[in-house]
Amino acid sequence: MWWCCRSTPITLTLPKTTLPRANWRKKFCKNWPGWAGDIMAAGKLIVFEGIDGSGKETQARLLKPDFYLAFPRYDKLFGKIIKFLLHLPWGQKINPYLMAWLFATDRFLAKPEINFRLRLNQLVVIDRYTASSQAHQGAKLKGKSRESIIKWIDWLENKVYCLPQPDKVFFLNLPPQKAKELIIKRGREQDAAEKDFVYQQETYLIYQDLAKKKKWVIINSLDKQGKLLPVREIHECIRSRIVK
């Protein structure tokens, strides 16, 4: 086989070409409008954030939105993976960047539906969004490592996945100790994160910091005496802030 024994190497010279620079994100969004992050939407996107047991789902449903969504979506592929990992005995030790990617991708796959509802001028209410990952995954790290993952999650969800931006974010401000008491009272099954009180405290501190920096609407769930406010009273406070 003479071509296998050739001693002189063959040199291939490819023509030099200059590829035009293109903003791939804009082209992608233009060709697939359901995935676009900058669609002019007439609807309203409201997000509820807070630590586990703070009453996000309760308050979100009381608004009677046209479309309600809670992340992670445990009935979907990525939600099932997340649920499995969270309930492992060593679930809290899983790489926070991996967990953040799983949560972000679950939201990304829900993006066409969210944008579709907003274009229909509907009220879309979401329980946990980008900040949820920033708080929960950031709580696993310290110092500059914490700052880095918070910035990375913001880049992933808002720059790469270009998720729809909320019109308002409500932070249900409930201290970890009170939230823990409510979870126990409800008899709800707890995952590794919910059982870790120190972790919940760290999550709470990050949430407080994000709420101030991003100028969220902070809803205090306790009165001046430290007693839990009635659910309806908290709801009316939220409704009044949506109208503004």
Short mmCIF file of C-alpha atoms in Angstrom, two decimals:
data_model
loop_
_atom_site.label_atom_id
_atom_site.label_comp_id
_atom_site.label_asym_id
_atom_site.label_seq_id
_atom_site.Cartn_x
_atom_site.Cartn_y
_atom_site.Cartn_z
CA MET A 1 0.00 0.00 0.00
CA TRP A 2 2.17 2.84 -1.28
CA TRP A 3 0.20 5.65 0.26
CA CYS A 4 0.93 4.32 3.74
CA CYS A 5 4.69 4.34 3.17
CA ARG A 6 5.07 7.83 1.76
CA SER A 7 8.09 9.52 3.37
CA THR A 8 7.39 13.07 2.19
CA PRO A 9 4.71 14.75 4.29
CA ILE A 10 1.83 16.40 2.50
CA THR A 11 1.24 20.01 3.47
CA LEU A 12 -2.23 21.39 3.08
CA THR A 13 -2.61 25.15 2.87
CA LEU A 14 -6.05 26.42 3.76
CA PRO A 15 -7.18 29.80 2.47
CA LYS A 16 -7.29 32.52 5.09
CA THR A 17 -10.82 33.60 5.83
CA THR A 18 -12.15 36.19 8.19
CA LEU A 19 -15.43 35.29 9.80
CA PRO A 20 -17.65 38.26 10.56
CA ARG A 21 -18.29 38.85 14.22
CA ALA A 22 -21.82 38.18 15.24
CA ASN A 23 -23.81 38.53 18.39
CA TRP A 24 -24.90 34.90 18.61
CA ARG A 25 -27.33 35.59 21.45
CA LYS A 26 -29.30 38.18 19.48
CA LYS A 27 -29.41 35.94 16.39
CA PHE A 28 -30.53 32.99 18.48
CA CYS A 29 -33.26 35.00 20.17
CA LYS A 30 -34.40 36.45 16.85
CA ASN A 31 -34.73 33.04 15.20
CA TRP A 32 -36.29 31.44 18.28
CA PRO A 33 -38.46 34.16 19.83
CA GLY A 34 -39.81 31.90 22.55
CA TRP A 35 -36.34 31.80 24.06
CA ALA A 36 -35.60 35.52 23.76
CA GLY A 37 -34.92 37.37 26.97
CA ASP A 38 -35.71 40.86 25.67
CA ILE A 39 -39.20 40.32 24.28
CA MET A 40 -41.53 43.28 24.85
CA ALA A 41 -43.96 41.73 27.29
CA ALA A 42 -47.17 43.42 28.39
CA GLY A 43 -47.68 41.07 31.33
CA LYS A 44 -46.17 41.28 34.79
CA LEU A 45 -43.60 38.93 36.30
CA ILE A 46 -43.60 38.74 40.10
CA VAL A 47 -41.03 36.71 42.02
CA PHE A 48 -41.11 35.54 45.64
CA GLU A 49 -37.85 34.86 47.46
CA GLY A 50 -37.08 33.76 51.00
CA ILE A 51 -35.59 30.93 53.02
CA ASP A 52 -37.24 27.52 53.32
CA GLY A 53 -40.49 27.73 55.27
CA SER A 54 -40.97 31.48 54.85
CA GLY A 55 -44.36 31.10 53.14
CA LYS A 56 -43.44 31.83 49.51
CA GLU A 57 -45.84 29.32 47.99
CA THR A 58 -48.72 30.42 50.23
CA GLN A 59 -48.35 34.09 49.32
CA ALA A 60 -47.72 33.37 45.65
CA ARG A 61 -50.92 31.35 45.31
CA LEU A 62 -53.00 33.91 47.22
CA LEU A 63 -52.35 36.38 44.40
CA LYS A 64 -54.35 34.03 42.14
CA PRO A 65 -52.01 34.55 39.18
CA ASP A 66 -52.82 33.56 35.62
CA PHE A 67 -49.73 31.37 35.70
CA TYR A 68 -47.90 30.08 38.78
CA LEU A 69 -44.54 28.38 38.67
CA ALA A 70 -42.35 27.02 41.48
CA PHE A 71 -38.70 26.16 40.93
CA PRO A 72 -37.33 23.60 40.81
CA ARG A 73 -40.05 21.85 38.82
CA TYR A 74 -39.94 18.44 40.45
CA ASP A 75 -42.09 16.86 37.74
CA LYS A 76 -39.54 17.71 35.02
CA LEU A 77 -36.22 16.03 34.20
CA PHE A 78 -33.88 18.52 35.85
CA GLY A 79 -36.22 18.91 38.81
CA LYS A 80 -36.16 15.14 39.37
CA ILE A 81 -32.36 15.13 39.30
CA ILE A 82 -32.27 18.02 41.78
CA LYS A 83 -34.72 16.30 44.12
CA PHE A 84 -32.68 13.11 44.07
CA LEU A 85 -29.45 14.96 44.87
CA LEU A 86 -31.00 17.11 47.62
CA HIS A 87 -32.27 14.05 49.49
CA LEU A 88 -28.92 12.26 49.49
CA PRO A 89 -27.25 12.12 52.94
CA TRP A 90 -24.29 14.01 51.48
CA GLY A 91 -26.42 16.26 49.27
CA GLN A 92 -25.05 19.42 50.85
CA LYS A 93 -21.51 18.50 49.79
CA ILE A 94 -22.26 18.40 46.06
CA ASN A 95 -20.37 21.01 44.04
CA PRO A 96 -22.42 24.24 44.29
CA TYR A 97 -21.59 25.18 40.68
CA LEU A 98 -23.09 21.91 39.47
CA MET A 99 -26.22 22.48 41.54
CA ALA A 100 -26.50 26.07 40.32
CA TRP A 101 -26.28 24.88 36.71
CA LEU A 102 -29.03 22.31 37.27
CA PHE A 103 -31.36 24.93 38.80
CA ALA A 104 -30.55 27.45 36.06
CA THR A 105 -31.19 24.95 33.28
CA ASP A 106 -34.53 23.98 34.80
CA ARG A 107 -35.52 27.66 34.66
CA PHE A 108 -34.15 28.02 31.15
CA LEU A 109 -36.35 25.19 29.89
CA ALA A 110 -39.39 26.97 31.36
CA LYS A 111 -38.47 30.22 29.62
CA PRO A 112 -40.65 29.83 26.46
CA GLU A 113 -43.74 29.25 28.61
CA ILE A 114 -42.98 32.28 30.81
CA ASN A 115 -42.45 34.55 27.80
CA PHE A 116 -45.58 33.20 26.13
CA ARG A 117 -47.68 34.02 29.21
CA LEU A 118 -46.20 37.50 29.47
CA ARG A 119 -47.02 38.21 25.82
CA LEU A 120 -50.62 37.29 26.64
CA ASN A 121 -50.61 40.10 29.23
CA GLN A 122 -50.90 37.61 32.10
CA LEU A 123 -49.77 37.89 35.70
CA VAL A 124 -46.94 35.39 36.12
CA VAL A 125 -45.88 34.57 39.68
CA ILE A 126 -42.74 32.56 40.39
CA ASP A 127 -41.71 30.92 43.65
CA ARG A 128 -37.85 31.03 43.65
CA TYR A 129 -35.85 32.45 40.79
CA THR A 130 -32.21 33.38 40.12
CA ALA A 131 -31.60 34.80 43.61
CA SER A 132 -32.64 31.50 45.16
CA SER A 133 -29.60 29.79 43.66
CA GLN A 134 -27.38 32.71 44.63
CA ALA A 135 -28.49 32.46 48.26
CA HIS A 136 -28.57 28.68 48.62
CA GLN A 137 -25.41 27.86 46.68
CA GLY A 138 -23.57 30.90 48.01
CA ALA A 139 -24.28 29.74 51.56
CA LYS A 140 -22.05 26.72 50.95
CA LEU A 141 -19.00 28.94 50.39
CA LYS A 142 -17.19 31.70 52.25
CA GLY A 143 -15.53 35.03 51.44
CA LYS A 144 -14.44 35.62 47.84
CA SER A 145 -15.59 32.15 46.80
CA ARG A 146 -19.11 33.14 47.84
CA GLU A 147 -18.91 36.41 45.90
CA SER A 148 -17.61 34.54 42.84
CA ILE A 149 -20.45 32.03 42.66
CA ILE A 150 -23.08 34.75 43.18
CA LYS A 151 -21.63 36.66 40.20
CA TRP A 152 -21.31 33.46 38.16
CA ILE A 153 -24.97 32.55 38.70
CA ASP A 154 -26.00 36.05 37.66
CA TRP A 155 -23.90 35.70 34.49
CA LEU A 156 -25.27 32.24 33.68
CA GLU A 157 -28.96 33.00 34.17
CA ASN A 158 -29.07 36.59 32.92
CA LYS A 159 -26.32 36.79 30.29
CA VAL A 160 -26.12 33.26 28.89
CA TYR A 161 -29.68 32.00 29.43
CA CYS A 162 -31.10 35.58 29.31
CA LEU A 163 -34.08 34.72 31.50
CA PRO A 164 -37.03 37.15 31.67
CA GLN A 165 -36.43 39.85 34.26
CA PRO A 166 -38.96 40.21 37.09
CA ASP A 167 -40.99 43.40 37.45
CA LYS A 168 -40.90 43.02 41.23
CA VAL A 169 -39.19 40.72 43.69
CA PHE A 170 -40.76 40.20 47.12
CA PHE A 171 -38.48 39.01 49.90
CA LEU A 172 -40.44 37.36 52.70
CA ASN A 173 -38.30 38.32 55.66
CA LEU A 174 -38.71 35.54 58.21
CA PRO A 175 -35.82 34.59 60.55
CA PRO A 176 -34.54 30.97 60.28
CA GLN A 177 -35.69 29.97 63.77
CA LYS A 178 -39.32 30.95 63.05
CA ALA A 179 -39.18 29.31 59.62
CA LYS A 180 -37.90 26.09 61.17
CA GLU A 181 -40.76 26.09 63.69
CA LEU A 182 -43.29 26.47 60.86
CA ILE A 183 -41.76 23.60 58.86
CA ILE A 184 -41.93 21.30 61.90
CA LYS A 185 -45.50 22.41 62.63
CA ARG A 186 -46.58 21.59 59.08
CA GLY A 187 -45.00 18.14 59.33
CA ARG A 188 -43.37 18.56 55.94
CA GLU A 189 -40.57 16.25 54.81
CA GLN A 190 -37.23 18.03 55.05
CA ASP A 191 -34.21 17.60 52.79
CA ALA A 192 -30.58 17.92 53.90
CA ALA A 193 -30.54 21.69 53.39
CA GLU A 194 -33.67 22.30 55.48
CA LYS A 195 -32.28 20.21 58.34
CA ASP A 196 -29.03 22.20 58.41
CA PHE A 197 -29.84 25.22 60.60
CA VAL A 198 -26.41 26.87 60.21
CA TYR A 199 -26.83 26.64 56.44
CA GLN A 200 -30.27 28.24 56.67
CA GLN A 201 -28.79 31.12 58.68
CA GLU A 202 -26.13 31.72 56.02
CA THR A 203 -28.79 31.59 53.30
CA TYR A 204 -30.84 34.14 55.22
CA LEU A 205 -27.88 36.54 55.49
CA ILE A 206 -27.25 36.37 51.74
CA TYR A 207 -30.93 36.98 51.03
CA GLN A 208 -30.89 40.07 53.25
CA ASP A 209 -27.82 41.39 51.46
CA LEU A 210 -29.32 40.78 48.00
CA ALA A 211 -32.62 42.39 49.01
CA LYS A 212 -30.85 45.61 49.99
CA LYS A 213 -28.51 45.73 47.00
CA LYS A 214 -31.17 44.94 44.42
CA LYS A 215 -33.85 47.06 46.13
CA TRP A 216 -36.42 44.31 46.44
CA VAL A 217 -39.71 44.79 48.26
CA ILE A 218 -39.02 43.50 51.77
CA ILE A 219 -42.06 42.04 53.51
CA ASN A 220 -41.54 41.56 57.25
CA SER A 221 -43.47 38.50 58.39
CA LEU A 222 -43.19 39.32 62.11
CA ASP A 223 -44.75 42.15 64.08
CA LYS A 224 -42.81 44.39 66.51
CA GLN A 225 -43.31 41.84 69.29
CA GLY A 226 -41.76 39.08 67.16
CA LYS A 227 -45.06 37.29 66.52
CA LEU A 228 -45.94 35.90 63.11
CA LEU A 229 -48.34 38.15 61.22
CA PRO A 230 -51.58 36.62 59.87
CA VAL A 231 -51.27 35.23 56.35
CA ARG A 232 -54.01 37.55 55.07
CA GLU A 233 -52.34 40.63 56.51
CA ILE A 234 -49.09 39.76 54.74
CA HIS A 235 -51.06 39.14 51.55
CA GLU A 236 -52.74 42.55 51.66
CA CYS A 237 -49.37 44.21 52.18
CA ILE A 238 -48.03 42.43 49.09
CA ARG A 239 -51.07 43.34 46.98
CA SER A 240 -50.73 47.00 47.86
CA ARG A 241 -47.10 46.99 46.75
CA ILE A 242 -47.89 45.37 43.40
CA VAL A 243 -50.33 48.14 42.53
CA LYS A 244 -47.71 50.83 43.19
#
